[in-house]
Amino acid sequence: MNDMTLLERDVDTKNIKIAANNVQVYYGDTHAIKDVNVQIEDKTVTAFIGPSGCGKSTFLRCLNRMNDTIDICRVEGDILLDGEDIYDPKVDPVQLRAKVGMVFQKPNPFPKSIYDNIAYGPRIHGLARNKAELDDIVEKSLRRGAIWDEVKDRLDAPGTGLSGGQQQRLCIARAVATEPEVLLMDEPCSALDPIATAQVEELIDELRQNYSVVIVTHSMQQAARVSQKTAFFHLGNLVEFGETGHIFTNPEDPRTESYITGRIG
Ligand SMILES: Nc1ncnc2c1ncn2[C@@H]1O[C@H](COP(=O)(O)OP(=O)(O)OP(=O)(O)O)[C@@H](O)[C@H]1O
Ligand SMILES: [Mg+2]
């Protein structure tokens, strides 16, 4: 192997944040994810698209072991985060989920103040030594969630009293408060109006500077707007994965083409 090949390989693997190898997921006898292999890059937004029931959420939940919480769910294969197997018995799923944060379809703030929604994670993970440091984390996270200006004068008010779009940005701020490396978002804008959606999309683009973001979306316009890489799932298979521009303009698989042109799904 010459030097050039070594160098290229090095550069290539360095940018891989998550590698999934031969992943199978079963719910009882239902084979929901079929031999999926994919490499998710760092500082990149990856979109998961595909018809309802194809396994997008199931596969997304594999990436931070949220499927562990579903009794009948069984995951096989390897998922490596920075080369380390996240299913290794030594890995604490709570620590893992601080590193691989998640934002859900329906905003789900805790029934606590805006401040405590953000401070909760940093407190349990011991990220602040004192109140001043915690205040800093709260402010920084709310700023990153693009909601600081709207809530800075009412940090003691309940998070559940915010509008839907504000609640979702609060949940994104909460997810970034533990300094995650990866952010998983399952249809984060489906409960939001176009203005709040645009704010969240802008935020996702900013988050890409620091994180690897994976977003499940039913909106192909959204996938095209926010992602650099797209994965198309169909009936539990990862049919096609590549540059977003390529997938949307020149898909290689007829199933991808049918989906993006609106013939399936
Ligand atoms: N908790 C569960 N128990 C049993 N089966 C499940 C469970 N969650 C998902 N499934 C099944 O796994 C398959 C994939 O579902 P999943 O929710 O991952 O699809 P999806 O692509 O996210 O769909 P949608 O776009 O509707 O959210 C489906 O057949 C679904 O019925
Ligand atoms: Mg889903």
mmCIF file of C-alpha atoms and ligand atoms in Angstrom:
data_model
loop_
_atom_site.group_PDB
_atom_site.id
_atom_site.type_symbol
_atom_site.label_atom_id
_atom_site.label_comp_id
_atom_site.label_asym_id
_atom_site.label_seq_id
_atom_site.Cartn_x
_atom_site.Cartn_y
_atom_site.Cartn_z
ATOM 1 C CA MET A 1 0.000 0.000 0.000
ATOM 2 C CA ASN A 2 1.513 3.376 -0.939
ATOM 3 C CA ASP A 3 1.492 6.488 1.249
ATOM 4 C CA MET A 4 -1.307 8.138 -0.648
ATOM 5 C CA THR A 5 -3.703 5.254 -0.026
ATOM 6 C CA LEU A 6 -2.879 5.250 3.653
ATOM 7 C CA LEU A 7 -3.482 8.973 3.886
ATOM 8 C CA GLU A 8 -6.796 8.798 2.049
ATOM 9 C CA ARG A 9 -7.981 5.958 4.200
ATOM 10 C CA ASP A 10 -6.993 7.886 7.294
ATOM 11 C CA VAL A 11 -8.911 11.001 6.270
ATOM 12 C CA ASP A 12 -11.895 8.912 5.336
ATOM 13 C CA THR A 13 -12.208 6.942 8.571
ATOM 14 C CA LYS A 14 -11.541 10.013 10.722
ATOM 15 C CA ASN A 15 -14.788 11.595 9.683
ATOM 16 C CA ILE A 16 -16.900 8.525 10.471
ATOM 17 C CA LYS A 17 -18.797 9.127 13.719
ATOM 18 C CA ILE A 18 -21.050 6.077 13.718
ATOM 19 C CA ALA A 19 -20.545 2.864 11.792
ATOM 20 C CA ALA A 20 -23.392 0.333 11.680
ATOM 21 C CA ASN A 21 -22.466 -3.133 10.465
ATOM 22 C CA ASN A 22 -24.971 -5.859 9.607
ATOM 23 C CA VAL A 23 -27.641 -4.461 11.906
ATOM 24 C CA GLN A 24 -30.822 -6.526 12.298
ATOM 25 C CA VAL A 25 -33.724 -5.507 14.506
ATOM 26 C CA TYR A 26 -36.595 -7.773 15.503
ATOM 27 C CA TYR A 27 -39.792 -7.037 17.413
ATOM 28 C CA GLY A 28 -40.692 -10.572 18.459
ATOM 29 C CA ASP A 29 -40.897 -12.362 15.097
ATOM 30 C CA THR A 30 -41.125 -9.188 13.028
ATOM 31 C CA HIS A 31 -37.862 -8.477 11.216
ATOM 32 C CA ALA A 32 -37.980 -4.672 11.198
ATOM 33 C CA ILE A 33 -34.410 -3.811 10.137
ATOM 34 C CA LYS A 34 -32.674 -6.097 7.658
ATOM 35 C CA ASP A 35 -28.913 -6.179 7.522
ATOM 36 C CA VAL A 36 -28.269 -2.453 7.487
ATOM 37 C CA ASN A 37 -24.748 -1.163 6.905
ATOM 38 C CA VAL A 38 -24.131 2.555 6.988
ATOM 39 C CA GLN A 39 -21.511 5.074 8.031
ATOM 40 C CA ILE A 40 -22.683 8.329 9.554
ATOM 41 C CA GLU A 41 -20.243 11.203 9.225
ATOM 42 C CA ASP A 42 -19.240 13.759 11.798
ATOM 43 C CA LYS A 43 -20.262 17.411 11.330
ATOM 44 C CA THR A 44 -22.800 16.345 8.757
ATOM 45 C CA VAL A 45 -26.584 16.216 8.682
ATOM 46 C CA THR A 46 -27.831 12.804 7.551
ATOM 47 C CA ALA A 47 -31.515 12.439 6.632
ATOM 48 C CA PHE A 48 -33.417 9.154 6.950
ATOM 49 C CA ILE A 49 -36.331 9.019 4.526
ATOM 50 C CA GLY A 50 -38.772 6.352 3.403
ATOM 51 C CA PRO A 51 -42.416 5.297 3.613
ATOM 52 C CA SER A 52 -44.231 4.917 6.921
ATOM 53 C CA GLY A 53 -43.290 1.686 8.702
ATOM 54 C CA CYS A 54 -40.030 1.180 6.782
ATOM 55 C CA GLY A 55 -37.946 1.257 9.967
ATOM 56 C CA LYS A 56 -36.543 4.795 10.180
ATOM 57 C CA SER A 57 -37.399 5.324 13.850
ATOM 58 C CA THR A 58 -36.380 1.777 14.720
ATOM 59 C CA PHE A 59 -32.957 2.227 13.173
ATOM 60 C CA LEU A 60 -32.532 5.703 14.673
ATOM 61 C CA ARG A 61 -33.273 4.285 18.137
ATOM 62 C CA CYS A 62 -30.518 1.684 17.658
ATOM 63 C CA LEU A 63 -27.976 4.505 17.572
ATOM 64 C CA ASN A 64 -28.427 5.443 21.239
ATOM 65 C CA ARG A 65 -29.901 2.174 22.482
ATOM 66 C CA MET A 66 -33.376 3.590 22.967
ATOM 67 C CA ASN A 67 -34.668 0.216 21.718
ATOM 68 C CA ASP A 68 -33.348 -1.263 24.993
ATOM 69 C CA THR A 69 -36.460 0.210 26.584
ATOM 70 C CA ILE A 70 -38.766 -1.910 24.355
ATOM 71 C CA ASP A 71 -39.064 -5.416 25.821
ATOM 72 C CA ILE A 72 -39.730 -7.376 22.653
ATOM 73 C CA CYS A 73 -37.069 -5.566 20.659
ATOM 74 C CA ARG A 74 -33.818 -7.361 19.798
ATOM 75 C CA VAL A 75 -30.869 -5.708 18.056
ATOM 76 C CA GLU A 76 -28.088 -7.687 16.344
ATOM 77 C CA GLY A 77 -24.927 -6.573 14.573
ATOM 78 C CA ASP A 78 -22.406 -3.887 15.488
ATOM 79 C CA ILE A 79 -22.833 -0.192 16.036
ATOM 80 C CA LEU A 80 -19.604 1.654 16.637
ATOM 81 C CA LEU A 81 -19.359 5.203 17.970
ATOM 82 C CA ASP A 82 -15.842 6.501 17.310
ATOM 83 C CA GLY A 83 -14.872 2.868 16.810
ATOM 84 C CA GLU A 84 -16.291 1.677 20.166
ATOM 85 C CA ASP A 85 -19.133 -0.836 20.295
ATOM 86 C CA ILE A 86 -22.098 0.915 21.948
ATOM 87 C CA TYR A 87 -23.716 -2.448 22.769
ATOM 88 C CA ASP A 88 -20.695 -3.592 24.777
ATOM 89 C CA PRO A 89 -21.883 -4.641 28.259
ATOM 90 C CA LYS A 90 -19.406 -2.116 29.733
ATOM 91 C CA VAL A 91 -21.297 0.789 28.141
ATOM 92 C CA ASP A 92 -23.774 2.574 30.412
ATOM 93 C CA PRO A 93 -26.814 3.471 28.250
ATOM 94 C CA VAL A 94 -27.452 6.618 30.314
ATOM 95 C CA GLN A 95 -23.932 7.908 29.601
ATOM 96 C CA LEU A 96 -24.309 6.874 25.984
ATOM 97 C CA ARG A 97 -27.539 8.875 25.627
ATOM 98 C CA ALA A 98 -25.810 11.971 26.986
ATOM 99 C CA LYS A 99 -23.295 11.586 24.133
ATOM 100 C CA VAL A 100 -25.922 10.615 21.579
ATOM 101 C CA GLY A 101 -28.848 12.896 22.361
ATOM 102 C CA MET A 102 -32.350 12.581 21.001
ATOM 103 C CA VAL A 103 -35.184 14.906 20.054
ATOM 104 C CA PHE A 104 -38.606 13.363 19.478
ATOM 105 C CA GLN A 105 -41.483 14.077 17.159
ATOM 106 C CA LYS A 106 -43.687 15.519 19.865
ATOM 107 C CA PRO A 107 -41.993 18.140 22.051
ATOM 108 C CA ASN A 108 -41.715 16.573 25.505
ATOM 109 C CA PRO A 109 -40.447 19.126 28.029
ATOM 110 C CA PHE A 110 -40.283 17.884 31.611
ATOM 111 C CA PRO A 111 -43.013 19.251 33.917
ATOM 112 C CA LYS A 112 -40.431 21.607 35.392
ATOM 113 C CA SER A 113 -39.243 25.159 34.891
ATOM 114 C CA ILE A 114 -37.497 26.195 31.694
ATOM 115 C CA TYR A 115 -34.278 26.469 33.721
ATOM 116 C CA ASP A 116 -34.614 22.997 35.219
ATOM 117 C CA ASN A 117 -35.437 21.424 31.876
ATOM 118 C CA ILE A 118 -31.959 22.410 30.721
ATOM 119 C CA ALA A 119 -30.145 21.992 34.056
ATOM 120 C CA TYR A 120 -31.414 18.439 34.646
ATOM 121 C CA GLY A 121 -28.928 16.593 32.414
ATOM 122 C CA PRO A 122 -25.854 18.649 33.375
ATOM 123 C CA ARG A 123 -26.778 18.093 37.062
ATOM 124 C CA ILE A 124 -27.011 14.295 36.814
ATOM 125 C CA HIS A 125 -23.837 14.128 34.749
ATOM 126 C CA GLY A 126 -21.976 16.485 37.099
ATOM 127 C CA LEU A 127 -21.073 19.002 34.402
ATOM 128 C CA ALA A 128 -21.207 22.076 36.662
ATOM 129 C CA ARG A 129 -19.266 22.670 39.883
ATOM 130 C CA ASN A 130 -21.487 25.456 41.145
ATOM 131 C CA LYS A 131 -24.572 27.542 40.458
ATOM 132 C CA ALA A 132 -22.693 30.065 38.313
ATOM 133 C CA GLU A 133 -21.388 27.309 36.037
ATOM 134 C CA LEU A 134 -24.836 25.776 35.795
ATOM 135 C CA ASP A 135 -26.310 29.189 34.915
ATOM 136 C CA ASP A 136 -23.732 29.455 32.144
ATOM 137 C CA ILE A 137 -24.612 26.043 30.744
ATOM 138 C CA VAL A 138 -28.311 26.916 30.817
ATOM 139 C CA GLU A 139 -27.763 30.199 28.988
ATOM 140 C CA LYS A 140 -25.387 28.704 26.444
ATOM 141 C CA SER A 141 -27.737 25.800 25.715
ATOM 142 C CA LEU A 142 -30.776 28.043 25.329
ATOM 143 C CA ARG A 143 -28.766 30.241 22.973
ATOM 144 C CA ARG A 144 -27.755 27.195 20.944
ATOM 145 C CA GLY A 145 -31.415 26.182 20.884
ATOM 146 C CA ALA A 146 -32.181 29.617 19.410
ATOM 147 C CA ILE A 147 -34.695 30.336 22.168
ATOM 148 C CA TRP A 148 -32.744 32.358 24.758
ATOM 149 C CA ASP A 149 -34.193 35.730 23.807
ATOM 150 C CA GLU A 150 -37.729 34.420 24.097
ATOM 151 C CA VAL A 151 -37.301 32.867 27.553
ATOM 152 C CA LYS A 152 -34.490 34.727 29.330
ATOM 153 C CA ASP A 153 -36.949 36.763 31.412
ATOM 154 C CA ARG A 154 -39.015 33.769 32.504
ATOM 155 C CA LEU A 155 -36.608 30.944 33.262
ATOM 156 C CA ASP A 156 -38.722 29.962 36.276
ATOM 157 C CA ALA A 157 -41.881 29.508 34.215
ATOM 158 C CA PRO A 158 -42.887 25.944 33.314
ATOM 159 C CA GLY A 159 -41.463 24.568 30.051
ATOM 160 C CA THR A 160 -44.854 23.115 29.238
ATOM 161 C CA GLY A 161 -46.305 26.660 29.049
ATOM 162 C CA LEU A 162 -44.335 27.499 25.902
ATOM 163 C CA SER A 163 -45.743 27.240 22.382
ATOM 164 C CA GLY A 164 -45.159 23.994 20.476
ATOM 165 C CA GLY A 165 -42.318 25.449 18.420
ATOM 166 C CA GLN A 166 -40.719 26.969 21.520
ATOM 167 C CA GLN A 167 -41.071 23.659 23.376
ATOM 168 C CA GLN A 168 -39.290 21.854 20.547
ATOM 169 C CA ARG A 169 -36.428 24.371 20.608
ATOM 170 C CA LEU A 170 -36.335 23.953 24.409
ATOM 171 C CA CYS A 171 -36.008 20.189 23.895
ATOM 172 C CA ILE A 172 -33.185 20.744 21.420
ATOM 173 C CA ALA A 173 -31.496 23.053 23.970
ATOM 174 C CA ARG A 174 -31.966 20.335 26.599
ATOM 175 C CA ALA A 175 -30.396 17.752 24.281
ATOM 176 C CA VAL A 176 -27.332 19.931 23.609
ATOM 177 C CA ALA A 177 -26.873 20.830 27.309
ATOM 178 C CA THR A 178 -25.033 17.579 28.034
ATOM 179 C CA GLU A 179 -22.528 18.336 25.241
ATOM 180 C CA PRO A 180 -23.573 15.472 22.994
ATOM 181 C CA GLU A 181 -21.513 14.453 19.992
ATOM 182 C CA VAL A 182 -24.434 13.162 17.993
ATOM 183 C CA LEU A 183 -27.995 14.468 17.857
ATOM 184 C CA LEU A 184 -30.777 12.157 16.707
ATOM 185 C CA MET A 185 -34.015 13.856 15.655
ATOM 186 C CA ASP A 186 -37.149 11.878 14.846
ATOM 187 C CA GLU A 187 -39.456 14.087 12.764
ATOM 188 C CA PRO A 188 -38.625 17.100 14.957
ATOM 189 C CA CYS A 189 -40.757 19.512 12.936
ATOM 190 C CA SER A 190 -43.883 17.470 12.348
ATOM 191 C CA ALA A 191 -45.793 19.294 15.107
ATOM 192 C CA LEU A 192 -44.541 22.747 14.113
ATOM 193 C CA ASP A 193 -45.854 25.505 11.879
ATOM 194 C CA PRO A 194 -43.792 26.725 8.905
ATOM 195 C CA ILE A 195 -42.149 29.555 10.887
ATOM 196 C CA ALA A 196 -41.073 27.328 13.776
ATOM 197 C CA THR A 197 -39.984 24.694 11.229
ATOM 198 C CA ALA A 198 -37.774 27.240 9.497
ATOM 199 C CA GLN A 199 -36.249 28.189 12.873
ATOM 200 C CA VAL A 200 -35.516 24.571 13.734
ATOM 201 C CA GLU A 201 -34.053 23.919 10.274
ATOM 202 C CA GLU A 202 -31.782 26.938 10.651
ATOM 203 C CA LEU A 203 -30.755 25.613 14.035
ATOM 204 C CA ILE A 204 -29.962 22.168 12.600
ATOM 205 C CA ASP A 205 -27.694 23.829 10.076
ATOM 206 C CA GLU A 206 -25.845 25.610 12.904
ATOM 207 C CA LEU A 207 -25.614 22.458 15.010
ATOM 208 C CA ARG A 208 -23.819 20.763 12.143
ATOM 209 C CA GLN A 209 -20.740 22.878 12.952
ATOM 210 C CA ASN A 210 -20.256 20.886 16.146
ATOM 211 C CA TYR A 211 -22.271 17.710 15.898
ATOM 212 C CA SER A 212 -23.220 14.829 13.755
ATOM 213 C CA VAL A 213 -26.974 15.198 13.229
ATOM 214 C CA VAL A 214 -29.338 12.456 12.048
ATOM 215 C CA ILE A 215 -32.865 13.544 11.178
ATOM 216 C CA VAL A 216 -35.852 11.410 10.245
ATOM 217 C CA THR A 217 -38.243 13.321 8.038
ATOM 218 C CA HIS A 218 -41.291 12.719 5.855
ATOM 219 C CA SER A 219 -40.644 15.972 4.059
ATOM 220 C CA MET A 220 -38.386 15.540 1.088
ATOM 221 C CA GLN A 221 -38.089 19.304 0.839
ATOM 222 C CA GLN A 222 -36.794 19.316 4.398
ATOM 223 C CA ALA A 223 -34.313 16.516 3.693
ATOM 224 C CA ALA A 224 -33.092 18.407 0.648
ATOM 225 C CA ARG A 225 -32.808 21.667 2.606
ATOM 226 C CA VAL A 226 -31.022 20.465 5.723
ATOM 227 C CA SER A 227 -29.023 17.341 4.924
ATOM 228 C CA GLN A 228 -25.807 16.568 3.119
ATOM 229 C CA LYS A 229 -26.312 12.799 3.183
ATOM 230 C CA THR A 230 -29.559 10.885 2.711
ATOM 231 C CA ALA A 231 -30.485 7.294 3.489
ATOM 232 C CA PHE A 232 -33.594 5.835 1.869
ATOM 233 C CA PHE A 233 -35.229 2.959 3.741
ATOM 234 C CA HIS A 234 -37.878 0.613 2.344
ATOM 235 C CA LEU A 235 -39.441 -2.393 4.114
ATOM 236 C CA GLY A 236 -36.588 -2.562 6.627
ATOM 237 C CA ASN A 237 -33.840 -2.367 4.012
ATOM 238 C CA LEU A 238 -31.457 0.512 3.525
ATOM 239 C CA VAL A 239 -31.964 0.786 -0.214
ATOM 240 C CA GLU A 240 -29.743 3.711 -1.014
ATOM 241 C CA PHE A 241 -27.349 6.010 0.805
ATOM 242 C CA GLY A 242 -25.357 8.895 -0.579
ATOM 243 C CA GLU A 243 -25.012 12.612 -1.182
ATOM 244 C CA THR A 244 -28.425 14.246 -0.741
ATOM 245 C CA GLY A 245 -28.178 16.086 -4.067
ATOM 246 C CA HIS A 246 -27.407 12.837 -5.834
ATOM 247 C CA ILE A 247 -30.207 10.852 -4.178
ATOM 248 C CA PHE A 248 -32.779 13.478 -5.113
ATOM 249 C CA THR A 249 -31.648 14.170 -8.665
ATOM 250 C CA ASN A 250 -30.168 10.904 -9.790
ATOM 251 C CA PRO A 251 -31.220 7.958 -7.595
ATOM 252 C CA GLU A 252 -29.771 4.606 -8.581
ATOM 253 C CA ASP A 253 -32.517 2.333 -7.285
ATOM 254 C CA PRO A 254 -35.998 2.347 -8.868
ATOM 255 C CA ARG A 255 -37.560 2.164 -5.370
ATOM 256 C CA THR A 256 -35.821 5.411 -4.383
ATOM 257 C CA GLU A 257 -36.964 7.054 -7.571
ATOM 258 C CA SER A 258 -40.569 5.934 -7.035
ATOM 259 C CA TYR A 259 -40.524 7.315 -3.507
ATOM 260 C CA ILE A 260 -39.010 10.687 -4.286
ATOM 261 C CA THR A 261 -41.325 11.177 -7.249
ATOM 262 C CA GLY A 262 -44.287 10.341 -5.035
ATOM 263 C CA ARG A 263 -45.227 6.938 -6.445
ATOM 264 C CA ILE A 264 -44.694 4.951 -3.216
ATOM 265 C CA GLY A 265 -45.159 5.954 0.377
HETATM 266 N N1 LIG B 1 -42.682 -1.022 19.748
HETATM 267 C C1 LIG B 1 -42.908 -1.799 18.684
HETATM 268 N N2 LIG B 1 -43.413 -3.052 18.830
HETATM 269 C C2 LIG B 1 -43.655 -3.836 17.764
HETATM 270 N N3 LIG B 1 -43.405 -3.481 16.496
HETATM 271 C C3 LIG B 1 -42.908 -2.259 16.277
HETATM 272 C C4 LIG B 1 -42.630 -1.354 17.342
HETATM 273 N N4 LIG B 1 -42.141 -0.206 16.829
HETATM 274 C C5 LIG B 1 -42.115 -0.394 15.486
HETATM 275 N N5 LIG B 1 -42.570 -1.614 15.149
HETATM 276 C C6 LIG B 1 -42.672 -2.167 13.781
HETATM 277 O O1 LIG B 1 -41.422 -2.036 13.133
HETATM 278 C C7 LIG B 1 -41.577 -1.594 11.783
HETATM 279 C C8 LIG B 1 -40.842 -0.281 11.597
HETATM 280 O O2 LIG B 1 -41.481 0.745 12.385
HETATM 281 P P1 LIG B 1 -40.852 2.200 12.586
HETATM 282 O O3 LIG B 1 -41.653 2.855 13.626
HETATM 283 O O4 LIG B 1 -39.400 2.069 12.782
HETATM 284 O O5 LIG B 1 -41.129 2.827 11.128
HETATM 285 P P2 LIG B 1 -40.941 4.336 10.639
HETATM 286 O O6 LIG B 1 -40.205 4.245 9.335
HETATM 287 O O7 LIG B 1 -40.363 5.173 11.693
HETATM 288 O O8 LIG B 1 -42.453 4.761 10.325
HETATM 289 P P3 LIG B 1 -43.162 6.219 10.466
HETATM 290 O O9 LIG B 1 -42.689 7.002 9.280
HETATM 291 O O10 LIG B 1 -44.612 5.884 10.369
HETATM 292 O O11 LIG B 1 -42.778 6.816 11.773
HETATM 293 C C9 LIG B 1 -43.094 -1.499 11.554
HETATM 294 O O12 LIG B 1 -43.486 -2.698 10.952
HETATM 295 C C10 LIG B 1 -43.656 -1.358 12.952
HETATM 296 O O13 LIG B 1 -44.944 -1.898 13.024
HETATM 297 MG MG MG B 2 -41.083 6.820 12.805
#
